Each structure stands twice: as structure tokens, then as C-alpha cells.
Amino acid sequence: MRGKTFQKADLGRTLNLLLLILLLVLLNLWSAQRPKRWDWSQGGVHRLSARTLALLSEMREDADLYVFVSELEESYGDLRQVLESYRLHAPRLRLHFVDPDRHASEYRLFQQRVGWSEENAESSVSELALLLSLRGRRRALRRSEVFAAALGGEPAFSPRPLEEGISSVLAELMRGKTKQLCFSQGHGELRIDDAGDRSLRPLLQQLSFDGLQAQGIELGDKDDLSACDVLWVAGVQRPWSEDEVRTLESFWRKGGRLLLALDPRIEGEAMVESGLEAFLRSLGVQLGRDLVIEEDAGRRLSSRPFEAFFVDRFGDHPLAHSFASAKRPLLLQLAQSLALDPSSDARVLFRSSSRSRRALSPRALFSGGGRELQAAPDLPLALALRKEGRPESRLVLIGDSDWLTLPSEKASNLDFARACVFWLLGRNPALERSPNVDRALVMSQSDLRALFWRVVVMIPSSFGLLAFAAWWSRRR
């Protein structure tokens, strides 16, 4: 009798062990099919942005990313972490790590296979860090694009520029021809090649994610703008000539896509024209030649009513839908109003508040009122126009250019500028907000559901199974 009891106990322990092994195997298979990673680093340095994740989800072809960074370098581990994040979210992206120091012969063989040499490179071979290949096309990233200069002069790893570089190159290769954004220059417009208050560099860094390339042009030197997919005119400080306006009109008639961000031009105590008024009047649109003043203290960035203010009253247009539904305001400064003719096909993108006023001269800002300071609620501040036909023309007009450079965590200016470009190019303008890089741990709803099933369901269930097996083995 005792022998049978021992046999049952041995059988129960064996069953417990088999159940435990089976449970571990199932958990391992389940986790392998649904890999998850959590970024616990300060600032989430290894977390890919929402735009990069959206780009990787569009991959339908195999791509190869070659990494030419030595394992002996101090930042190699951090670099590999970011690249592994790419591979995790894009199974079609294959990583190839080639150490130029330890595998010099393989590195030289690779050079011969892809035709890379000092003669056809922009810089020396030692500066080649990454090379991305897709559809037979190749693009390289130099070490200066992977490593940022540290204060001590030594190269230091910086994940954000690396992600921007890889994602912009990948977007360019995936989407074929690079879209050209031409920025008018020569009239005091916002700059694309400078840093500072009037620089568009932060915006251009965002647009590089989408495979868009920027170039500055002077219309006086170019009569043919056919290479421009979108023409920007932002922050005009000096008037346009008649020849330049004719070039702009010709571009519009041929199916051009325009983004005009026009500040009120002030000379002394008078509002003056920019030279584009006649062209806009032909489209049924007029510039207000005024200054919009926001009297609602809850919408102002400071106590002074003639400075920056928030706009959250969006119109019925695809460009504005996602911002209106998500309650994502924009920040404007020293804007002028717009007016639409009854026959115009333009649609308002956003308006001022019901407590706004308009100043007809700069003097009205300090004189305390008079006829030059008028109550003017619900003023149109931006509009979009689509001219049907073949070819189709599109226009976005905003009575302010400062919104392209104003830094504010509470506003969605850069996202709105990106949405404008998308709509002008005929893409979907609906966007996701950029990720909050200040959070150390980010978990989506799907992550929380997965954590719930693991902690609340699977782990207690496994202990329940083990307890049942132990109870079963002790039955007599």
C-alpha cells in the first residue's frame, strides 16, 4: 500500500514538472510571437517616435541596413539599441553589423560589392557609418549624422538625430521621387539655412521624416518653377515686383501648390502692401492689412493683448478636423485678418475668438482706441482654396508667419504646418501628435491590456494549475 502511495507521489511530481515545462514553453512561444519592449531610460532615448512607427508600418519590401561602427566604440551599445528598435517594429528591415576594425577584409569586400570608394564619396571612407539599401537604391549616413559633437570634442551618441536621419532616408527610398519644397527668398522671408528666431530649421527637421527636401529660390532668377512640388512664401518684409507676381500666377495656373504665410507689413505708422494683393483678389481673397488683437485673457500667452495668442476655433475642412477633434490649439503672433468674397471657393481653416478686435494702424495699439481699433469677432485668420480642373491647384493662406517659428509645448504649430504640406501634396493631412520625450516610461492601451493579462490572468492561472496538480497528486 505504501509502495502505491509513493508511486502516486512520484507520478504527481512528474506531472507537476511536465505541466510547469509545458507552461514555460507556451509562455516562451507566446512572448516570441508578441515581442514587447519598455524604455526605462531618462527621457525615453530608445523609444521611436510615432512618425517613425507609422513609417515602418508602411514597409512592404525588404530593406538592408549596414552598420559600420566598431564594437569597441563607447556608444556602440546605445547605437545598437536604437537599431534593434527599428528591427523590432519592421521585420523586413535586415541589420548587418560589419566591424571595420575586426572584419577589415569583409569591410573591403563590401566596398567593392556596392562600389563605395573615396573617389565617389562625399568624405573619406572612415566617415561612412550606416548605409541603407532598398529597391536597388542606396543612401549613406556619415558619422557626423550618427554621432553629435560633445563638449569635449569627442563624438557622443545622440539618438534623436540618428532616428531623424534613418527615417528621412528610409522615407525617401520608400516613396521614390523626393518631393521638393521651394521657399521664396529675397524679400526678407524666413530662412531655411540659418538658426535663430527667423529660422525654419525645426520645421524642416520634422518634414525630413516624410522624405521632403527644402530649397531656397529667388523668383527673379527663376521663371520655371516646375521642379517645385510646393512653393512657400513665408514672412515677406519687402514688396514683390510685378514680374515675380506674374511668375507666381503662372505657377498657380499650371497646377501649382502654394503656402502663403503673410504678416501684416508695417512701415512707420501705416500698413503697406506686399505686392501679392492683386493676385489674391483674383482668387476672391483679401488681406485685412490690420493687426488682430485677442482680448480673451485665457487665449493670450502673456498679459499684453497684441502679442502671441492661441487659436482653437477651427473650420470645416480636412486640414482642421484632427486638430479640432483633439482640441489642439495653434499659437499666432501679430497676425492679420483675411476676407473672402461671396463668390470665393476658399474655406476658413481657423478664426479668432468672439472677443477679438482689429487695429487698422500700429498707433491704435497704444492710443487706447478710436476709430482705428474696432471690435471684430470671429475674424478668418487662415483659409484653404482648391481649384478644380486639370491640373488641380491648391492654396493655403495664413495671415501670419511667426506661427512657423514660435516654440510652445501647448501648441501644435509644427504639426499643422506638416498637415498643410500633406494636404497640398494630396496626402492624408490627419496627423498624430509627436511623442512626449520627457516621459521615462510610455505604455499604450495595448501595452496595459497585455500587462493585465500577464499579471492578473496568466501568472495567477499558472499558480492555480500548479496548486491543482499538487492537490490531485495528494488525493487518495
Tab-separated table of C-alpha atoms in Angstrom:
chain	number	residue	atom	x	y	z
A	1	MET	CA	0.000	0.000	0.000
A	2	ARG	CA	2.824	2.331	0.886
A	3	GLY	CA	4.553	1.495	-2.405
A	4	LYS	CA	1.485	2.561	-4.347
A	5	THR	CA	1.379	5.823	-2.383
A	6	PHE	CA	4.998	6.553	-3.302
A	7	GLN	CA	4.271	5.705	-6.930
A	8	LYS	CA	1.333	8.153	-6.924
A	9	ALA	CA	3.511	10.829	-5.332
A	10	ASP	CA	6.224	10.275	-7.956
A	11	LEU	CA	3.602	10.429	-10.691
A	12	GLY	CA	2.200	13.663	-9.231
A	13	ARG	CA	5.640	15.297	-9.086
A	14	THR	CA	6.307	14.209	-12.644
A	15	LEU	CA	3.006	15.677	-13.785
A	16	ASN	CA	3.792	18.915	-11.934
A	17	LEU	CA	7.157	19.134	-13.658
A	18	LEU	CA	5.662	18.391	-17.072
A	19	LEU	CA	2.918	20.983	-16.545
A	20	LEU	CA	5.497	23.561	-15.493
A	21	ILE	CA	7.669	22.817	-18.535
A	22	LEU	CA	4.634	22.983	-20.827
A	23	LEU	CA	3.581	26.303	-19.287
A	24	LEU	CA	7.063	27.775	-19.742
A	25	VAL	CA	7.203	26.599	-23.355
A	26	LEU	CA	3.796	28.131	-24.111
A	27	LEU	CA	4.776	31.402	-22.446
A	28	ASN	CA	8.028	31.468	-24.412
A	29	LEU	CA	6.223	30.843	-27.704
A	30	TRP	CA	3.609	33.467	-26.899
A	31	SER	CA	6.202	36.104	-25.981
A	32	ALA	CA	8.264	35.316	-29.095
A	33	GLN	CA	5.259	35.950	-31.322
A	34	ARG	CA	4.328	39.161	-29.483
A	35	PRO	CA	7.598	40.880	-28.562
A	36	LYS	CA	7.321	43.918	-26.297
A	37	ARG	CA	9.920	46.392	-25.095
A	38	TRP	CA	9.743	49.044	-22.389
A	39	ASP	CA	12.010	52.070	-22.350
A	40	TRP	CA	13.031	52.913	-18.773
A	41	SER	CA	15.768	55.374	-19.767
A	42	GLN	CA	15.613	59.029	-18.762
A	43	GLY	CA	13.732	60.886	-21.482
A	44	GLY	CA	12.933	57.682	-23.393
A	45	VAL	CA	16.040	57.875	-25.568
A	46	HIS	CA	15.475	54.423	-27.074
A	47	ARG	CA	11.803	54.959	-27.907
A	48	LEU	CA	10.965	55.543	-31.574
A	49	SER	CA	8.633	58.415	-32.383
A	50	ALA	CA	5.067	57.943	-33.580
A	51	ARG	CA	6.034	59.154	-37.049
A	52	THR	CA	8.817	56.613	-37.364
A	53	LEU	CA	6.476	53.838	-36.212
A	54	ALA	CA	3.900	54.927	-38.798
A	55	LEU	CA	6.595	54.900	-41.481
A	56	LEU	CA	7.804	51.422	-40.517
A	57	SER	CA	4.240	50.100	-40.616
A	58	GLU	CA	4.126	51.072	-44.322
A	59	MET	CA	7.111	48.887	-45.257
A	60	ARG	CA	6.118	46.282	-47.822
A	61	GLU	CA	9.560	45.402	-49.202
A	62	ASP	CA	12.783	44.084	-47.738
A	63	ALA	CA	15.455	46.633	-46.863
A	64	ASP	CA	19.039	46.238	-45.648
A	65	LEU	CA	20.774	48.483	-43.145
A	66	TYR	CA	24.560	48.076	-42.950
A	67	VAL	CA	26.274	49.336	-39.795
A	68	PHE	CA	29.991	50.207	-39.963
A	69	VAL	CA	30.720	51.095	-36.344
A	70	SER	CA	33.308	49.275	-34.267
A	71	GLU	CA	32.156	47.304	-31.237
A	72	LEU	CA	34.994	48.927	-29.306
A	73	GLU	CA	33.429	52.367	-29.552
A	74	GLU	CA	31.871	53.640	-26.343
A	75	SER	CA	28.459	54.391	-27.865
A	76	TYR	CA	28.140	51.136	-29.821
A	77	GLY	CA	25.703	49.615	-27.295
A	78	ASP	CA	23.351	52.627	-27.364
A	79	LEU	CA	23.512	52.737	-31.150
A	80	ARG	CA	22.609	49.065	-31.394
A	81	GLN	CA	19.671	49.526	-29.018
A	82	VAL	CA	18.101	52.096	-31.349
A	83	LEU	CA	18.724	49.958	-34.431
A	84	GLU	CA	17.201	46.918	-32.712
A	85	SER	CA	14.102	49.014	-32.062
A	86	TYR	CA	13.830	49.542	-35.807
A	87	ARG	CA	14.141	45.820	-36.460
A	88	LEU	CA	11.542	45.035	-33.778
A	89	HIS	CA	8.911	47.212	-35.461
A	90	ALA	CA	9.954	46.417	-39.056
A	91	PRO	CA	10.692	42.706	-39.603
A	92	ARG	CA	11.517	43.454	-43.250
A	93	LEU	CA	14.451	45.626	-42.187
A	94	ARG	CA	17.561	43.444	-42.002
A	95	LEU	CA	20.529	44.651	-39.955
A	96	HIS	CA	24.104	43.825	-40.938
A	97	PHE	CA	26.835	44.741	-38.448
A	98	VAL	CA	30.291	44.987	-40.028
A	99	ASP	CA	33.123	45.981	-37.706
A	100	PRO	CA	35.731	47.828	-39.835
A	101	ASP	CA	38.451	47.018	-37.281
A	102	ARG	CA	37.789	43.339	-36.593
A	103	HIS	CA	36.478	42.429	-40.037
A	104	ALA	CA	38.581	44.618	-42.290
A	105	SER	CA	38.558	42.135	-45.175
A	106	GLU	CA	34.768	41.836	-45.083
A	107	TYR	CA	34.530	45.620	-44.976
A	108	ARG	CA	36.758	45.968	-48.068
A	109	LEU	CA	34.758	43.260	-49.846
A	110	PHE	CA	31.567	45.145	-49.096
A	111	GLN	CA	33.112	48.324	-50.526
A	112	GLN	CA	33.866	46.538	-53.781
A	113	ARG	CA	30.390	44.964	-53.935
A	114	VAL	CA	28.480	48.238	-53.525
A	115	GLY	CA	31.020	50.433	-55.315
A	116	TRP	CA	31.919	52.624	-52.360
A	117	SER	CA	35.260	54.355	-52.534
A	118	GLU	CA	36.903	57.579	-51.511
A	119	GLU	CA	36.670	58.876	-55.058
A	120	ASN	CA	32.860	58.708	-55.220
A	121	ALA	CA	32.168	59.555	-51.562
A	122	GLU	CA	31.456	62.984	-50.190
A	123	SER	CA	34.002	62.357	-47.473
A	124	SER	CA	36.564	59.756	-46.522
A	125	VAL	CA	35.643	56.094	-46.106
A	126	SER	CA	36.193	56.297	-42.343
A	127	GLU	CA	33.206	58.622	-42.067
A	128	LEU	CA	30.798	56.056	-43.513
A	129	ALA	CA	28.654	54.869	-40.567
A	130	LEU	CA	25.394	53.480	-41.992
A	131	LEU	CA	24.181	52.515	-45.424
A	132	LEU	CA	20.524	51.822	-46.225
A	133	SER	CA	19.585	49.821	-49.324
A	134	LEU	CA	16.058	49.466	-50.766
A	135	ARG	CA	14.884	48.678	-54.303
A	136	GLY	CA	18.438	48.740	-55.565
A	137	ARG	CA	18.910	52.312	-54.329
A	138	ARG	CA	21.386	53.173	-51.599
A	139	ARG	CA	21.811	56.096	-49.269
A	140	ALA	CA	24.616	56.594	-46.751
A	141	LEU	CA	24.758	58.303	-43.371
A	142	ARG	CA	28.059	59.795	-42.319
A	143	ARG	CA	29.429	59.655	-38.802
A	144	SER	CA	28.526	63.307	-38.266
A	145	GLU	CA	24.871	62.332	-38.783
A	146	VAL	CA	25.067	59.442	-36.305
A	147	PHE	CA	27.264	60.984	-33.637
A	148	ALA	CA	26.821	64.518	-32.285
A	149	ALA	CA	29.794	66.609	-31.202
A	150	ALA	CA	30.253	66.579	-27.440
A	151	LEU	CA	31.571	69.499	-25.430
A	152	GLY	CA	34.906	67.817	-25.006
A	153	GLY	CA	35.389	67.387	-28.728
A	154	GLU	CA	34.826	63.626	-28.693
A	155	PRO	CA	31.914	62.148	-30.655
A	156	ALA	CA	28.892	61.396	-28.469
A	157	PHE	CA	25.877	59.313	-29.339
A	158	SER	CA	22.634	61.226	-29.912
A	159	PRO	CA	19.567	59.070	-30.662
A	160	ARG	CA	17.241	61.815	-31.933
A	161	PRO	CA	19.417	62.956	-34.887
A	162	LEU	CA	20.088	59.293	-35.674
A	163	GLU	CA	16.378	58.490	-35.819
A	164	GLU	CA	15.697	61.580	-37.933
A	165	GLY	CA	18.454	60.609	-40.354
A	166	ILE	CA	17.441	56.961	-40.749
A	167	SER	CA	13.718	57.704	-41.012
A	168	SER	CA	14.130	60.512	-43.544
A	169	VAL	CA	16.374	58.361	-45.755
A	170	LEU	CA	14.016	55.397	-45.433
A	171	ALA	CA	11.020	57.581	-46.330
A	172	GLU	CA	12.844	58.886	-49.386
A	173	LEU	CA	13.728	55.376	-50.592
A	174	MET	CA	10.236	54.011	-49.911
A	175	ARG	CA	8.387	56.829	-51.658
A	176	GLY	CA	10.605	57.062	-54.698
A	177	LYS	CA	10.988	60.588	-56.010
A	178	THR	CA	11.803	63.175	-53.370
A	179	LYS	CA	9.232	65.953	-53.102
A	180	GLN	CA	10.713	69.417	-53.431
A	181	LEU	CA	9.592	72.237	-51.136
A	182	CYS	CA	10.701	75.562	-52.578
A	183	PHE	CA	10.969	78.524	-50.207
A	184	SER	CA	10.847	82.003	-51.681
A	185	GLN	CA	13.843	84.143	-50.687
A	186	GLY	CA	14.958	87.697	-51.433
A	187	HIS	CA	12.177	89.654	-49.699
A	188	GLY	CA	13.211	89.176	-46.072
A	189	GLU	CA	11.370	85.829	-45.793
A	190	LEU	CA	12.011	83.238	-43.119
A	191	ARG	CA	15.313	81.469	-43.684
A	192	ILE	CA	15.901	77.756	-44.276
A	193	ASP	CA	19.667	77.749	-43.779
A	194	ASP	CA	20.088	79.765	-40.565
A	195	ALA	CA	19.498	79.251	-36.877
A	196	GLY	CA	17.745	81.874	-34.816
A	197	ASP	CA	14.347	83.477	-34.349
A	198	ARG	CA	13.515	83.590	-38.071
A	199	SER	CA	14.759	80.136	-38.969
A	200	LEU	CA	12.606	77.297	-40.302
A	201	ARG	CA	15.138	74.655	-39.296
A	202	PRO	CA	12.957	72.944	-36.631
A	203	LEU	CA	10.126	72.625	-39.164
A	204	LEU	CA	12.422	71.285	-41.876
A	205	GLN	CA	13.767	68.663	-39.483
A	206	GLN	CA	10.195	67.473	-38.954
A	207	LEU	CA	9.476	67.402	-42.696
A	208	SER	CA	12.632	65.403	-43.389
A	209	PHE	CA	10.863	62.428	-41.754
A	210	ASP	CA	8.496	62.416	-44.720
A	211	GLY	CA	11.115	62.374	-47.446
A	212	LEU	CA	10.655	66.085	-48.255
A	213	GLN	CA	13.573	68.219	-49.379
A	214	ALA	CA	13.758	72.002	-48.987
A	215	GLN	CA	15.498	74.517	-51.203
A	216	GLY	CA	15.532	78.293	-51.314
A	217	ILE	CA	14.779	80.092	-54.583
A	218	GLU	CA	14.581	83.677	-55.796
A	219	LEU	CA	11.740	84.137	-58.247
A	220	GLY	CA	13.567	86.931	-60.016
A	221	ASP	CA	16.117	84.364	-61.197
A	222	LYS	CA	13.623	81.562	-61.998
A	223	ASP	CA	10.796	81.733	-64.482
A	224	ASP	CA	10.206	77.960	-64.443
A	225	LEU	CA	9.018	76.526	-61.110
A	226	SER	CA	8.036	73.106	-62.474
A	227	ALA	CA	10.560	71.393	-60.166
A	228	CYS	CA	8.723	72.751	-57.106
A	229	ASP	CA	6.045	70.482	-55.671
A	230	VAL	CA	5.078	73.139	-53.105
A	231	LEU	CA	6.083	76.805	-53.127
A	232	TRP	CA	6.299	78.548	-49.743
A	233	VAL	CA	6.124	82.308	-49.280
A	234	ALA	CA	6.604	82.991	-45.556
A	235	GLY	CA	7.359	86.260	-43.807
A	236	VAL	CA	7.596	88.794	-46.652
A	237	GLN	CA	9.184	92.033	-45.427
A	238	ARG	CA	9.822	93.735	-48.790
A	239	PRO	CA	7.300	94.041	-51.647
A	240	TRP	CA	7.261	91.717	-54.648
A	241	SER	CA	7.844	93.045	-58.146
A	242	GLU	CA	5.275	92.664	-60.912
A	243	ASP	CA	7.491	90.144	-62.753
A	244	GLU	CA	7.743	87.986	-59.649
A	245	VAL	CA	3.980	88.071	-59.145
A	246	ARG	CA	3.460	87.016	-62.771
A	247	THR	CA	5.783	84.056	-62.217
A	248	LEU	CA	3.741	83.121	-59.153
A	249	GLU	CA	0.462	83.409	-61.078
A	250	SER	CA	1.834	81.211	-63.874
A	251	PHE	CA	2.860	78.567	-61.337
A	252	TRP	CA	-0.667	78.644	-59.852
A	253	ARG	CA	-2.415	78.309	-63.222
A	254	LYS	CA	-0.274	75.289	-64.121
A	255	GLY	CA	-1.441	73.340	-61.072
A	256	GLY	CA	0.918	74.799	-58.503
A	257	ARG	CA	0.599	74.222	-54.768
A	258	LEU	CA	1.124	77.357	-52.661
A	259	LEU	CA	1.526	78.004	-48.954
A	260	LEU	CA	1.445	81.732	-48.187
A	261	ALA	CA	2.157	82.903	-44.628
A	262	LEU	CA	1.905	86.690	-44.855
A	263	ASP	CA	2.443	89.010	-41.919
A	264	PRO	CA	0.945	92.499	-41.846
A	265	ARG	CA	3.601	94.819	-43.316
A	266	ILE	CA	4.190	97.897	-41.186
A	267	GLU	CA	6.173	100.948	-42.255
A	268	GLY	CA	6.145	103.715	-39.705
A	269	GLU	CA	2.524	104.178	-38.648
A	270	ALA	CA	0.945	102.736	-41.791
A	271	MET	CA	0.008	99.288	-43.088
A	272	VAL	CA	1.508	98.757	-46.548
A	273	GLU	CA	1.025	96.171	-49.284
A	274	SER	CA	3.269	93.187	-50.002
A	275	GLY	CA	2.693	93.141	-53.772
A	276	LEU	CA	0.603	89.946	-53.632
A	277	GLU	CA	-2.749	91.638	-53.018
A	278	ALA	CA	-3.835	91.747	-56.680
A	279	PHE	CA	-3.093	88.035	-57.150
A	280	LEU	CA	-5.114	87.154	-54.050
A	281	ARG	CA	-8.023	89.391	-55.084
A	282	SER	CA	-8.219	87.441	-58.350
A	283	LEU	CA	-8.888	84.362	-56.180
A	284	GLY	CA	-11.623	86.078	-54.177
A	285	VAL	CA	-9.447	86.682	-51.106
A	286	GLN	CA	-8.326	89.921	-49.486
A	287	LEU	CA	-5.690	90.643	-46.855
A	288	GLY	CA	-7.033	92.637	-43.915
A	289	ARG	CA	-3.970	94.919	-43.612
A	290	ASP	CA	-4.660	95.122	-39.892
A	291	LEU	CA	-3.479	93.637	-36.598
A	292	VAL	CA	-5.680	91.129	-34.806
A	293	ILE	CA	-5.856	91.706	-31.051
A	294	GLU	CA	-7.080	88.985	-28.716
A	295	GLU	CA	-8.990	90.340	-25.712
A	296	ASP	CA	-9.687	86.923	-24.188
A	297	ALA	CA	-7.039	86.610	-21.447
A	298	GLY	CA	-7.435	82.821	-21.437
A	299	ARG	CA	-6.156	82.666	-25.024
A	300	ARG	CA	-3.205	85.024	-24.604
A	301	LEU	CA	0.313	83.840	-23.953
A	302	SER	CA	1.087	86.958	-21.922
A	303	SER	CA	-0.814	89.874	-20.388
A	304	ARG	CA	-0.275	92.108	-23.434
A	305	PRO	CA	-3.160	91.666	-25.882
A	306	PHE	CA	-1.189	92.462	-29.047
A	307	GLU	CA	1.315	89.631	-28.626
A	308	ALA	CA	1.035	85.868	-29.092
A	309	PHE	CA	-2.374	84.243	-28.662
A	310	PHE	CA	-3.880	80.783	-29.067
A	311	VAL	CA	-6.394	79.864	-31.753
A	312	ASP	CA	-8.747	76.906	-31.242
A	313	ARG	CA	-11.776	77.762	-33.377
A	314	PHE	CA	-11.292	75.582	-36.449
A	315	GLY	CA	-13.393	75.476	-39.595
A	316	ASP	CA	-14.932	72.593	-41.503
A	317	HIS	CA	-12.013	71.411	-43.632
A	318	PRO	CA	-9.959	68.181	-43.735
A	319	LEU	CA	-6.908	70.165	-42.654
A	320	ALA	CA	-8.599	71.267	-39.448
A	321	HIS	CA	-10.627	68.204	-38.463
A	322	SER	CA	-7.969	66.335	-36.478
A	323	PHE	CA	-6.894	69.488	-34.622
A	324	ALA	CA	-10.478	70.445	-33.771
A	325	SER	CA	-11.428	66.960	-32.534
A	326	ALA	CA	-8.260	66.619	-30.442
A	327	LYS	CA	-8.513	70.227	-29.163
A	328	ARG	CA	-5.005	71.044	-30.352
A	329	PRO	CA	-4.631	74.861	-30.489
A	330	LEU	CA	-2.254	76.902	-32.599
A	331	LEU	CA	-0.151	79.866	-31.463
A	332	LEU	CA	-0.087	83.049	-33.563
A	333	GLN	CA	1.595	86.419	-33.130
A	334	LEU	CA	0.900	89.764	-34.806
A	335	ALA	CA	-1.490	88.237	-37.331
A	336	GLN	CA	-3.665	89.982	-39.884
A	337	SER	CA	-7.215	89.009	-40.774
A	338	LEU	CA	-8.464	87.685	-44.108
A	339	ALA	CA	-11.676	88.409	-46.006
A	340	LEU	CA	-13.479	86.211	-48.545
A	341	ASP	CA	-15.629	87.388	-51.439
A	342	PRO	CA	-19.081	85.760	-51.589
A	343	SER	CA	-18.104	84.070	-54.864
A	344	SER	CA	-14.843	82.622	-53.492
A	345	ASP	CA	-14.443	78.844	-53.144
A	346	ALA	CA	-11.961	79.253	-50.269
A	347	ARG	CA	-12.837	77.704	-46.897
A	348	VAL	CA	-11.820	79.015	-43.500
A	349	LEU	CA	-9.317	76.905	-41.549
A	350	PHE	CA	-9.481	78.799	-38.250
A	351	ARG	CA	-10.816	82.054	-36.805
A	352	SER	CA	-10.170	84.416	-33.950
A	353	SER	CA	-12.337	84.330	-30.839
A	354	SER	CA	-15.600	86.172	-30.251
A	355	ARG	CA	-13.705	88.810	-28.245
A	356	SER	CA	-11.097	89.747	-30.844
A	357	ARG	CA	-10.543	93.241	-32.223
A	358	ARG	CA	-8.634	94.631	-35.201
A	359	ALA	CA	-6.242	97.554	-35.216
A	360	LEU	CA	-6.091	99.440	-38.518
A	361	SER	CA	-2.731	101.021	-37.671
A	362	PRO	CA	0.073	100.384	-35.167
A	363	ARG	CA	-0.841	103.662	-33.483
A	364	ALA	CA	-4.148	102.148	-32.335
A	365	LEU	CA	-2.279	99.656	-30.121
A	366	PHE	CA	-1.072	102.462	-27.859
A	367	SER	CA	-3.654	105.222	-28.319
A	368	GLY	CA	-6.309	103.320	-26.391
A	369	GLY	CA	-8.919	103.007	-29.151
A	370	GLY	CA	-10.696	105.342	-31.517
A	371	ARG	CA	-11.933	104.532	-34.973
A	372	GLU	CA	-8.723	102.646	-35.757
A	373	LEU	CA	-9.461	99.992	-33.111
A	374	GLN	CA	-12.631	98.075	-33.899
A	375	ALA	CA	-14.454	95.174	-32.331
A	376	ALA	CA	-14.277	92.361	-34.887
A	377	PRO	CA	-15.228	88.913	-33.586
A	378	ASP	CA	-14.687	85.652	-35.474
A	379	LEU	CA	-12.133	87.007	-37.920
A	380	PRO	CA	-10.840	84.474	-40.508
A	381	LEU	CA	-7.107	84.011	-39.973
A	382	ALA	CA	-6.371	81.147	-42.380
A	383	LEU	CA	-8.058	79.575	-45.370
A	384	ALA	CA	-7.601	76.840	-47.957
A	385	LEU	CA	-8.537	77.002	-51.630
A	386	ARG	CA	-8.777	74.136	-54.088
A	387	LYS	CA	-9.152	74.947	-57.770
A	388	GLU	CA	-10.729	72.010	-59.585
A	389	GLY	CA	-9.569	71.062	-63.032
A	390	ARG	CA	-6.601	69.619	-64.841
A	391	PRO	CA	-4.178	70.356	-63.434
A	392	GLU	CA	-5.574	70.995	-59.947
A	393	SER	CA	-4.199	73.911	-57.925
A	394	ARG	CA	-4.209	74.230	-54.141
A	395	LEU	CA	-3.522	77.139	-51.814
A	396	VAL	CA	-3.151	77.608	-48.056
A	397	LEU	CA	-3.119	81.233	-46.883
A	398	ILE	CA	-2.399	82.287	-43.290
A	399	GLY	CA	-2.238	85.883	-42.094
A	400	ASP	CA	0.883	85.287	-40.017
A	401	SER	CA	4.333	83.726	-40.449
A	402	ASP	CA	5.549	83.812	-36.836
A	403	TRP	CA	3.497	80.698	-36.084
A	404	LEU	CA	6.069	78.684	-38.089
A	405	THR	CA	8.841	79.590	-35.638
A	406	LEU	CA	7.088	80.111	-32.290
A	407	PRO	CA	8.196	77.496	-29.726
A	408	SER	CA	5.409	76.290	-27.448
A	409	GLU	CA	4.674	72.929	-25.872
A	410	LYS	CA	0.977	73.840	-25.664
A	411	ALA	CA	0.561	74.484	-29.402
A	412	SER	CA	0.616	72.203	-32.454
A	413	ASN	CA	2.152	74.631	-34.936
A	414	LEU	CA	4.697	72.268	-36.470
A	415	ASP	CA	2.126	69.514	-36.818
A	416	PHE	CA	-0.257	71.926	-38.524
A	417	ALA	CA	2.467	73.035	-40.946
A	418	ARG	CA	3.131	69.390	-41.759
A	419	ALA	CA	-0.600	68.813	-42.279
A	420	CYS	CA	-0.688	71.761	-44.688
A	421	VAL	CA	2.108	70.233	-46.751
A	422	PHE	CA	0.341	66.879	-46.790
A	423	TRP	CA	-2.928	68.431	-47.976
A	424	LEU	CA	-1.161	70.453	-50.663
A	425	LEU	CA	0.545	67.273	-51.925
A	426	GLY	CA	-2.716	65.363	-51.895
A	427	ARG	CA	-1.815	63.150	-48.936
A	428	ASN	CA	-3.874	62.483	-45.827
A	429	PRO	CA	-3.443	65.525	-43.561
A	430	ALA	CA	-4.527	63.675	-40.383
A	431	LEU	CA	-1.528	63.502	-38.044
A	432	GLU	CA	-0.545	62.097	-34.696
A	433	ARG	CA	0.954	64.341	-32.053
A	434	SER	CA	4.681	63.985	-31.620
A	435	PRO	CA	5.629	61.824	-28.645
A	436	ASN	CA	6.353	63.363	-25.271
A	437	VAL	CA	10.064	62.700	-24.862
A	438	ASP	CA	10.066	63.833	-21.228
A	439	ARG	CA	8.265	60.719	-20.061
A	440	ALA	CA	10.580	57.916	-18.966
A	441	LEU	CA	8.014	55.145	-19.450
A	442	VAL	CA	5.301	55.153	-22.092
A	443	MET	CA	2.662	52.407	-22.206
A	444	SER	CA	-0.163	52.347	-24.718
A	445	GLN	CA	-3.590	50.852	-24.128
A	446	SER	CA	-2.489	47.647	-25.833
A	447	ASP	CA	0.552	47.517	-23.521
A	448	LEU	CA	-1.700	47.922	-20.480
A	449	ARG	CA	-4.023	45.187	-21.707
A	450	ALA	CA	-1.073	42.866	-22.275
A	451	LEU	CA	0.266	43.659	-18.803
A	452	PHE	CA	-3.182	42.966	-17.318
A	453	TRP	CA	-3.375	39.540	-18.940
A	454	ARG	CA	0.124	38.627	-17.819
A	455	VAL	CA	-0.110	39.844	-14.221
A	456	VAL	CA	-3.791	39.343	-13.420
A	457	VAL	CA	-4.656	36.303	-15.565
A	458	MET	CA	-1.680	34.259	-16.710
A	459	ILE	CA	0.519	34.302	-13.609
A	460	PRO	CA	-2.312	33.529	-11.146
A	461	SER	CA	-3.612	30.872	-13.536
A	462	SER	CA	-0.228	29.188	-13.657
A	463	PHE	CA	-0.098	29.059	-9.857
A	464	GLY	CA	-3.651	27.737	-9.887
A	465	LEU	CA	-2.642	24.955	-12.246
A	466	LEU	CA	0.297	24.037	-10.038
A	467	ALA	CA	-1.932	24.045	-6.944
A	468	PHE	CA	-4.464	21.841	-8.698
A	469	ALA	CA	-1.722	19.444	-9.750
A	470	ALA	CA	-0.438	19.263	-6.166
A	471	TRP	CA	-3.960	18.668	-4.846
A	472	TRP	CA	-4.565	15.977	-7.433
A	473	SER	CA	-1.340	14.181	-6.529
A	474	ARG	CA	-2.306	14.074	-2.826
A	475	ARG	CA	-5.700	12.542	-3.423
A	476	ARG	CA	-6.100	9.086	-2.045
